PDB file of C-alpha atoms in Angstrom:
ATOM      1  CA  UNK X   1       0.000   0.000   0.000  1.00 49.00           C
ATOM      2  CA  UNK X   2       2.832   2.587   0.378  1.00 51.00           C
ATOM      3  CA  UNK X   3       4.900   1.658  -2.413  1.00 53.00           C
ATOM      4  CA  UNK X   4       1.217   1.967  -4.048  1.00 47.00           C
ATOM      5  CA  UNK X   5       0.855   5.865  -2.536  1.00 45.00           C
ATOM      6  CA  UNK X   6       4.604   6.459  -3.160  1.00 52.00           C
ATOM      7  CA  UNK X   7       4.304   5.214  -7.268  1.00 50.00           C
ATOM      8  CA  UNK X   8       0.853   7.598  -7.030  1.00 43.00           C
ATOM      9  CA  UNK X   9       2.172  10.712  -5.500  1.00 44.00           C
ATOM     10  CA  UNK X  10       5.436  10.728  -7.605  1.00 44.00           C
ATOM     11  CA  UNK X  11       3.271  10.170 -11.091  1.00 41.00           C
ATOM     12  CA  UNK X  12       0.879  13.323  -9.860  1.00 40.00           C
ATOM     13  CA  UNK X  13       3.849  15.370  -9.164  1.00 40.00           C
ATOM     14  CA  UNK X  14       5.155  14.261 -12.732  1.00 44.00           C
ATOM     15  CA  UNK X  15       2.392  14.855 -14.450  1.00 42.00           C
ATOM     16  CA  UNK X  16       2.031  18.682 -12.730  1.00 41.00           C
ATOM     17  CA  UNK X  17       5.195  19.455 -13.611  1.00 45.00           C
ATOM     18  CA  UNK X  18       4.943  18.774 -17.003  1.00 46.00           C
ATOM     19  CA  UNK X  19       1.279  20.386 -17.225  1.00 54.00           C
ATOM     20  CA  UNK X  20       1.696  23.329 -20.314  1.00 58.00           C
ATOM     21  CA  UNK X  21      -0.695  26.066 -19.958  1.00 82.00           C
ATOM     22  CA  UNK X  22      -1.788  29.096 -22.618  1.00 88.00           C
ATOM     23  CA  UNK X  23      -3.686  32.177 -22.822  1.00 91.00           C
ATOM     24  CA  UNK X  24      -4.641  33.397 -26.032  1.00 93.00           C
ATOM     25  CA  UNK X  25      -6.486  36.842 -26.937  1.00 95.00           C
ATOM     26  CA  UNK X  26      -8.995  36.956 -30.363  1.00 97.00           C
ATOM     27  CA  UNK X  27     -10.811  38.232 -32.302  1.00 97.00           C
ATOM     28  CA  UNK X  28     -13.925  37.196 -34.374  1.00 96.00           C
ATOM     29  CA  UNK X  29     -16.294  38.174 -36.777  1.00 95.00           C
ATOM     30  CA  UNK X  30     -19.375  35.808 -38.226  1.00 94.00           C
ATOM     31  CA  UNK X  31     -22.919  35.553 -38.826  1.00 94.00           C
ATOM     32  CA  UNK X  32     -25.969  33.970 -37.051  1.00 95.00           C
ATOM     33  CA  UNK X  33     -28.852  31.836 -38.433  1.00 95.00           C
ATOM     34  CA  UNK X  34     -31.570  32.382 -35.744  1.00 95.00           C
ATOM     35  CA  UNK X  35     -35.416  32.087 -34.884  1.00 94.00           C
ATOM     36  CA  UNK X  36     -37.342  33.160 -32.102  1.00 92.00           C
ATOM     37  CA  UNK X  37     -38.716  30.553 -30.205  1.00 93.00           C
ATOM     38  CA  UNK X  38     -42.456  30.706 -29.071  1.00 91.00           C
ATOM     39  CA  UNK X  39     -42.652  27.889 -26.074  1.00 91.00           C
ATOM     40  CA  UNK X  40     -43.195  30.413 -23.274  1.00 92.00           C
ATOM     41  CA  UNK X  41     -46.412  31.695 -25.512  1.00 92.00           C
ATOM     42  CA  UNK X  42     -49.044  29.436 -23.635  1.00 90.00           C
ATOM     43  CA  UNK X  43     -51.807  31.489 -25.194  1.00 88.00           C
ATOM     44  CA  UNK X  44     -50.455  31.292 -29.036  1.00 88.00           C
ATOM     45  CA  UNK X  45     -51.268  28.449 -31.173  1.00 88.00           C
ATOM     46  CA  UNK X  46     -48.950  26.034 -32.676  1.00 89.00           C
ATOM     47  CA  UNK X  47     -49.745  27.253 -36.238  1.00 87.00           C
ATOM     48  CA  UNK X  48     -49.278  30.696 -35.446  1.00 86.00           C
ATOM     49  CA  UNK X  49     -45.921  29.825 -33.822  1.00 88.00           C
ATOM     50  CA  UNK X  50     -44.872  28.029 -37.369  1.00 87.00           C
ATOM     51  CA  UNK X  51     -44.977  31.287 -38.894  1.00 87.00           C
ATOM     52  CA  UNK X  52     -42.258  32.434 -37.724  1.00 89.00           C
ATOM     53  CA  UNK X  53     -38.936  31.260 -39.422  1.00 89.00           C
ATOM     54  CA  UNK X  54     -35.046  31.340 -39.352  1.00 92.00           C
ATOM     55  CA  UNK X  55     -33.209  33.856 -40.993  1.00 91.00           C
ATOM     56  CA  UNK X  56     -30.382  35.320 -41.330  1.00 89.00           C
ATOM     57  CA  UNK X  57     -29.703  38.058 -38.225  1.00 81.00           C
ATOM     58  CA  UNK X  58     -30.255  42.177 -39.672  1.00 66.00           C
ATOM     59  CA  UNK X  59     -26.502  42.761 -39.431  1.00 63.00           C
ATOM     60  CA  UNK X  60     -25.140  39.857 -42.253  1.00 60.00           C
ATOM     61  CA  UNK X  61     -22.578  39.600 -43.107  1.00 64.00           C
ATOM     62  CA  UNK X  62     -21.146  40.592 -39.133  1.00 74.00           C
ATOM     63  CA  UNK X  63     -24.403  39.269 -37.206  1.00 87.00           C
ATOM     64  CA  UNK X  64     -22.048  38.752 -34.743  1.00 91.00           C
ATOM     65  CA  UNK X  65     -18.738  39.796 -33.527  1.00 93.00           C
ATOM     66  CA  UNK X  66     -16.408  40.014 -30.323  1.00 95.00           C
ATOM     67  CA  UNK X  67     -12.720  39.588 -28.682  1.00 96.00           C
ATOM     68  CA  UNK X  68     -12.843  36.547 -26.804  1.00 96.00           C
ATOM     69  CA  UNK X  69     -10.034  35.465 -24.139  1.00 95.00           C
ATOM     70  CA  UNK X  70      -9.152  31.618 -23.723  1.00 95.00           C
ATOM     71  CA  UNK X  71      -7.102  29.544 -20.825  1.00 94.00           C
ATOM     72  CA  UNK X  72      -5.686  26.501 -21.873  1.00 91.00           C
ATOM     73  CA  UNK X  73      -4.621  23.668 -19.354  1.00 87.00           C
ATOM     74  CA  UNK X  74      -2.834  20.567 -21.388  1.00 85.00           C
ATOM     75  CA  UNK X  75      -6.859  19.181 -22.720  1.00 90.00           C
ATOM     76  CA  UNK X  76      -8.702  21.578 -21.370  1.00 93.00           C
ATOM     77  CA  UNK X  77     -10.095  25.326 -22.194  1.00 94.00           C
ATOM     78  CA  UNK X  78     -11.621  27.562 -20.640  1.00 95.00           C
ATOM     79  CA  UNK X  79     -13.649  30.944 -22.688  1.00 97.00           C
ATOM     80  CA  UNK X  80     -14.770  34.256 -21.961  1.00 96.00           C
ATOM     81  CA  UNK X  81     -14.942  37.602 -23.705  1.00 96.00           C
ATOM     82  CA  UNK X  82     -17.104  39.894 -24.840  1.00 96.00           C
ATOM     83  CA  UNK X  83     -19.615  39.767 -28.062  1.00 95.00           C
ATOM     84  CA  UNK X  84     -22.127  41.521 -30.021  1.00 94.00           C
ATOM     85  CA  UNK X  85     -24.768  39.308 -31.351  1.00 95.00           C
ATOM     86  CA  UNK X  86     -28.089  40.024 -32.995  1.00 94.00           C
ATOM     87  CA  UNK X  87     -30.853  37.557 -32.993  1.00 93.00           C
ATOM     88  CA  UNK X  88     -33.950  37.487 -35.700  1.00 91.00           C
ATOM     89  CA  UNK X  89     -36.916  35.842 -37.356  1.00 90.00           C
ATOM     90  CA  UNK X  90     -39.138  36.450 -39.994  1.00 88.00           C
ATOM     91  CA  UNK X  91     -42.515  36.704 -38.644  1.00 85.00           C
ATOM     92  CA  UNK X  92     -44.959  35.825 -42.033  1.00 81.00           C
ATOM     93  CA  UNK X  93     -48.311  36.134 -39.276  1.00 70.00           C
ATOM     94  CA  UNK X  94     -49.117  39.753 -40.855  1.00 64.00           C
ATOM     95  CA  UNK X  95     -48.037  40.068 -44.621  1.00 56.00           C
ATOM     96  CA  UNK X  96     -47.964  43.988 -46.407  1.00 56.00           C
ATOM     97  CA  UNK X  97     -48.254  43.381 -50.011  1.00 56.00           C
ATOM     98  CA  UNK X  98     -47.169  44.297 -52.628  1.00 52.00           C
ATOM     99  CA  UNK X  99     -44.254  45.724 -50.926  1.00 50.00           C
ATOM    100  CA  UNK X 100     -43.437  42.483 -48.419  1.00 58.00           C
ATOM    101  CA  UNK X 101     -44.850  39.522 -47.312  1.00 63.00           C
ATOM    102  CA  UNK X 102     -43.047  39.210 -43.840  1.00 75.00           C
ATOM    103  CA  UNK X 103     -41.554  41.120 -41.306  1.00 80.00           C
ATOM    104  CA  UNK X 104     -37.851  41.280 -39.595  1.00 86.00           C
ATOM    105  CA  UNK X 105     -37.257  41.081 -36.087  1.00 87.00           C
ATOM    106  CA  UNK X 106     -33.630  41.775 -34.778  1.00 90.00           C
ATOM    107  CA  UNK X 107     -32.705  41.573 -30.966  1.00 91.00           C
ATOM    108  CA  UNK X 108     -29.306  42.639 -30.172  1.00 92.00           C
ATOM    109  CA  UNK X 109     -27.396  41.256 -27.090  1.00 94.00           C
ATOM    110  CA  UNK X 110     -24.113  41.844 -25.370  1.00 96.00           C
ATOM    111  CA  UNK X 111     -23.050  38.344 -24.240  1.00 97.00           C
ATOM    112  CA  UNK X 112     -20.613  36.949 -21.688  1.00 97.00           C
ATOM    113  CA  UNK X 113     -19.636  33.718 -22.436  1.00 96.00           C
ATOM    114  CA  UNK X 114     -18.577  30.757 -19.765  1.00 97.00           C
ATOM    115  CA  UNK X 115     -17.479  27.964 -21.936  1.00 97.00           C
ATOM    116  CA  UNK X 116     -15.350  24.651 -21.068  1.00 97.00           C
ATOM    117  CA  UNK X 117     -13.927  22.849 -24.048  1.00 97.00           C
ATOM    118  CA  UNK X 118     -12.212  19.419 -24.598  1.00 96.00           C
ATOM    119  CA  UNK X 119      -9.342  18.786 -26.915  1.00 94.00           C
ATOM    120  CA  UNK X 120      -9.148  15.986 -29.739  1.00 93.00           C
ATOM    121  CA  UNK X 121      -5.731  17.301 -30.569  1.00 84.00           C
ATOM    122  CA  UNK X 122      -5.376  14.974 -33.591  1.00 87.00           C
ATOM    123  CA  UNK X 123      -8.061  16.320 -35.255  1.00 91.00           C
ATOM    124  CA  UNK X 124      -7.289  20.487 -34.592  1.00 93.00           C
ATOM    125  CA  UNK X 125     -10.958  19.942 -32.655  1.00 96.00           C
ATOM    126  CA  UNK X 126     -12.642  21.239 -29.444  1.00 97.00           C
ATOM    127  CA  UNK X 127     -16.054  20.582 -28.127  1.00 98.00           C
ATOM    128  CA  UNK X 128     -17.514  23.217 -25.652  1.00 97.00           C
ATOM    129  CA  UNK X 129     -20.604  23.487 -23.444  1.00 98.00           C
ATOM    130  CA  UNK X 130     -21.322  26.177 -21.098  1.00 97.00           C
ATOM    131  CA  UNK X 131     -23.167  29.367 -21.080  1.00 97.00           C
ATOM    132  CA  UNK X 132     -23.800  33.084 -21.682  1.00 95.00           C
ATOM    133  CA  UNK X 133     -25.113  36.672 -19.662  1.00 96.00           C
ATOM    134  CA  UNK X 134     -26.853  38.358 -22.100  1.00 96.00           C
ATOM    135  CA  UNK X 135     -27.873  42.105 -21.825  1.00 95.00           C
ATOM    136  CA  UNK X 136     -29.941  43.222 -24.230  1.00 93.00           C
ATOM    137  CA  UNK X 137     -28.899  46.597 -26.202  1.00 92.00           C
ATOM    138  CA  UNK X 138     -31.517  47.478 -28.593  1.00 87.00           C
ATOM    139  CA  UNK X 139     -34.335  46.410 -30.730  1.00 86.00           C
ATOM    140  CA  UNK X 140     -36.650  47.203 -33.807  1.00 85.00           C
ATOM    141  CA  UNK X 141     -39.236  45.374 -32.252  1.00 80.00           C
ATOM    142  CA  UNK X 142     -39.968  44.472 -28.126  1.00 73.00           C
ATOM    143  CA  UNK X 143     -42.082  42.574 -27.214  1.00 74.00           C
ATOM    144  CA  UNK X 144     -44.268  44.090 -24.114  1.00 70.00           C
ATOM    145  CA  UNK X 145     -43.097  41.489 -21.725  1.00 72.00           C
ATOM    146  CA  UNK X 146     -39.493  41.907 -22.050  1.00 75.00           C
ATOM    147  CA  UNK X 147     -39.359  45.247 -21.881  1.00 73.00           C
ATOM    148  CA  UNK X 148     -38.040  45.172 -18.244  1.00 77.00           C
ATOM    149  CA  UNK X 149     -36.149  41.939 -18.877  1.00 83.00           C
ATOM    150  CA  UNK X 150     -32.473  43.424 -19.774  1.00 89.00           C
ATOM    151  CA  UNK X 151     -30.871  40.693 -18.664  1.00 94.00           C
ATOM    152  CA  UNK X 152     -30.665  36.796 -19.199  1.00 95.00           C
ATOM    153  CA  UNK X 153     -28.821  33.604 -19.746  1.00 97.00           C
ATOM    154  CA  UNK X 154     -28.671  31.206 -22.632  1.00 97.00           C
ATOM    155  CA  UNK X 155     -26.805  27.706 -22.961  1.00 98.00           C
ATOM    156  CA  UNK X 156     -24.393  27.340 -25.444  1.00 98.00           C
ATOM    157  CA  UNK X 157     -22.756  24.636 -27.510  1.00 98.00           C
ATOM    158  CA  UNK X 158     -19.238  24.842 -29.594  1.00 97.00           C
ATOM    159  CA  UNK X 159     -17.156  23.104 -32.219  1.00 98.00           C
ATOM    160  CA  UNK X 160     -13.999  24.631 -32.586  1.00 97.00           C
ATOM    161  CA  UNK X 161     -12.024  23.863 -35.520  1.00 97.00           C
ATOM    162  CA  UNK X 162      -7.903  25.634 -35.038  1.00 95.00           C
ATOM    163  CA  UNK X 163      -7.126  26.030 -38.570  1.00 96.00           C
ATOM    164  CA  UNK X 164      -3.568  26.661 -37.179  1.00 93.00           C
ATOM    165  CA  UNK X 165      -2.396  28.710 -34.312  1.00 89.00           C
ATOM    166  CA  UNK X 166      -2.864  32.166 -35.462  1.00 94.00           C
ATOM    167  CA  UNK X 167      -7.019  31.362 -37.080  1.00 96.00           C
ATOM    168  CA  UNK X 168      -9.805  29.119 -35.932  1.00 97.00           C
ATOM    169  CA  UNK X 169     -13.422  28.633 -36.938  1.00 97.00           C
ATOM    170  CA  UNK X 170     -16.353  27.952 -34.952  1.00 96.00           C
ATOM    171  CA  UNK X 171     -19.873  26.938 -34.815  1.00 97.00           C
ATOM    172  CA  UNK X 172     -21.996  27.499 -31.701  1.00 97.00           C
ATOM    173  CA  UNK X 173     -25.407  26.500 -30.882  1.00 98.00           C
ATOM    174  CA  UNK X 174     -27.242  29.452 -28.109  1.00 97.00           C
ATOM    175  CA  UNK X 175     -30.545  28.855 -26.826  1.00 97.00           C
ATOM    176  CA  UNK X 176     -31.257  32.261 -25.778  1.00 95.00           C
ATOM    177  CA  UNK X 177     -32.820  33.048 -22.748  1.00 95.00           C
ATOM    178  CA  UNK X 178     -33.156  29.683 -21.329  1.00 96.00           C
ATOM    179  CA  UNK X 179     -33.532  31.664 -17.817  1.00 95.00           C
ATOM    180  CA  UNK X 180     -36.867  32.777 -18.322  1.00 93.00           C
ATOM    181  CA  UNK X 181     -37.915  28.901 -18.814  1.00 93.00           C
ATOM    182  CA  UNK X 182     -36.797  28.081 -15.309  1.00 93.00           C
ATOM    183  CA  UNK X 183     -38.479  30.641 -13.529  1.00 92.00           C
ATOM    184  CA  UNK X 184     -41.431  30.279 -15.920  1.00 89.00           C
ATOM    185  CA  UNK X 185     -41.686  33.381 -17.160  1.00 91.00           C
ATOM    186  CA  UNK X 186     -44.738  33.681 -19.750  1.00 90.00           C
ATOM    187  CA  UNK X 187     -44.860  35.693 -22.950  1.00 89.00           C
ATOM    188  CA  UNK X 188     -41.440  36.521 -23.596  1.00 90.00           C
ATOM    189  CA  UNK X 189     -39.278  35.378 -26.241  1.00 91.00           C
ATOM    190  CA  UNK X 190     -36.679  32.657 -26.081  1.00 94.00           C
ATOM    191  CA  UNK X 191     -34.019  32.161 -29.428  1.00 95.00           C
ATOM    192  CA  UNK X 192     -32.594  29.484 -31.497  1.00 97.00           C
ATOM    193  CA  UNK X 193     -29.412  30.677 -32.893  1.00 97.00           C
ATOM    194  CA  UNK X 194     -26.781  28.525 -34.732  1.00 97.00           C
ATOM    195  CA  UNK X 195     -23.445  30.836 -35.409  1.00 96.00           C
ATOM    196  CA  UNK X 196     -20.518  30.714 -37.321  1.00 95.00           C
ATOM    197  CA  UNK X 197     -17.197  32.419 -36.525  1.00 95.00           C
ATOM    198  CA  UNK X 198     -13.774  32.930 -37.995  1.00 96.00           C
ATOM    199  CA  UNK X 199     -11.465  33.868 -35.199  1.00 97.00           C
ATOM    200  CA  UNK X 200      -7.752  35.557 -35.047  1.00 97.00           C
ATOM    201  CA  UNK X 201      -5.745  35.019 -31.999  1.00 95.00           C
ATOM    202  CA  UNK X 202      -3.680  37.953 -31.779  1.00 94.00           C
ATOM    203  CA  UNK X 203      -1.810  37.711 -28.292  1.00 93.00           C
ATOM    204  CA  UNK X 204      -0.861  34.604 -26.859  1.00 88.00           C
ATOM    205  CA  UNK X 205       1.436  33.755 -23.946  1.00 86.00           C
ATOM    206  CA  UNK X 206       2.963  30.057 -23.483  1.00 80.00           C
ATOM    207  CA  UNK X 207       4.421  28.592 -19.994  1.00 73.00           C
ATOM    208  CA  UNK X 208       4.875  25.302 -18.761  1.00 64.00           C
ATOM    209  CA  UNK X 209       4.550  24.542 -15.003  1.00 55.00           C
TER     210      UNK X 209
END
């Protein structure tokens, strides 16, 4: 049992010394595919809630942009920064012809990401899960019910693909606002919102403990 504890501590003292560690500063500029989602709309019916469909965000081609800072421990990352994101639909439930048939909404949100990624190193991938603050700037259209609702959380999902080590690309996955489902808010809007990023690491710093 001691040799056992002895062989254990000596391999964890190993493996901490050899641990390498990163920080990396970016940049990033992309566009969002997105749809308001209707599920906290007890009083709406289904069909209405089918009219309203993806679309690009008002801002394409930069729906969304940010700097974004990353810590890197051997297999592990961890995200943050600060972005700009808009989120839309096309609502097709009131149609002005001739000029239009549909109308554009565009939220736009100041998020704070929290995301932890794993490593496949042999395939320049990482896969990330975690979420966002969200503070909403501005709108073309609010919805009555989330006018005093500045603030919120979404979840978010990410594939990160390091083209090498200066550029990477990534996709995300955000459902917005997944706050006001747990506290069961009613009549305010939650979002789908699938994005796509090119990223620039500008500033990195390397050390190995």
């Amino acid at each position: 049992m001691d040799k056992f504890l002895i062989g254990f501590v000596v391999y964890f003292l190993a493996s901490f010394n050899s641990m390498f560690s990163q920080v990396n500063l970016s940049v990033s500029v992309g566009v969002n595919y997105s749809n308001f989602d209707l599920s906290l709309f007890p009083h709406v019916s289904q069909n209405e809630k089918d009219l309203y469909h993806y679309t690009f965000a008002f801002g394409f081609p930069f729906s969304n942009l940010g700097i974004g800072i990353e810590y890197s421990l051997n297999s592990i990352s961890l995200y943050s920064g600060l972005k700009l994101s808009d989120r839309s639909s096309s609502d097709y439930s009131t149609s002005f012809p001739p000029h239009y048939d549909h109308l554009v909404y565009t939220y736009t949100f100041l998020e704070l990401p929290a995301v932890v990624a794993w490593k496949i190193k042999k395939m320049n991938l990482e896969l990330g899960i975690g979420i966002n603050i969200n503070h909403r700037l501005g709108s073309n259209y609010v919805n009555q019910n989330d006018e005093t609702k500045l603030w919120g959380m979404d979840l978010r999902a990410m594939i990160k693909y390091n083209i090498n080590e200066k550029f990477h690309i990534n996709f995300t996955y955000t459902q917005g606002n997944i706050d006001k489902a747990i506290y069961a808010y009613e009549n305010v809007f939650m979002f789908n919102v699938f994005g796509l990023n090119v990223g620039y690491n500008f500033w990195r710093i390397k050390c190995n403990k």
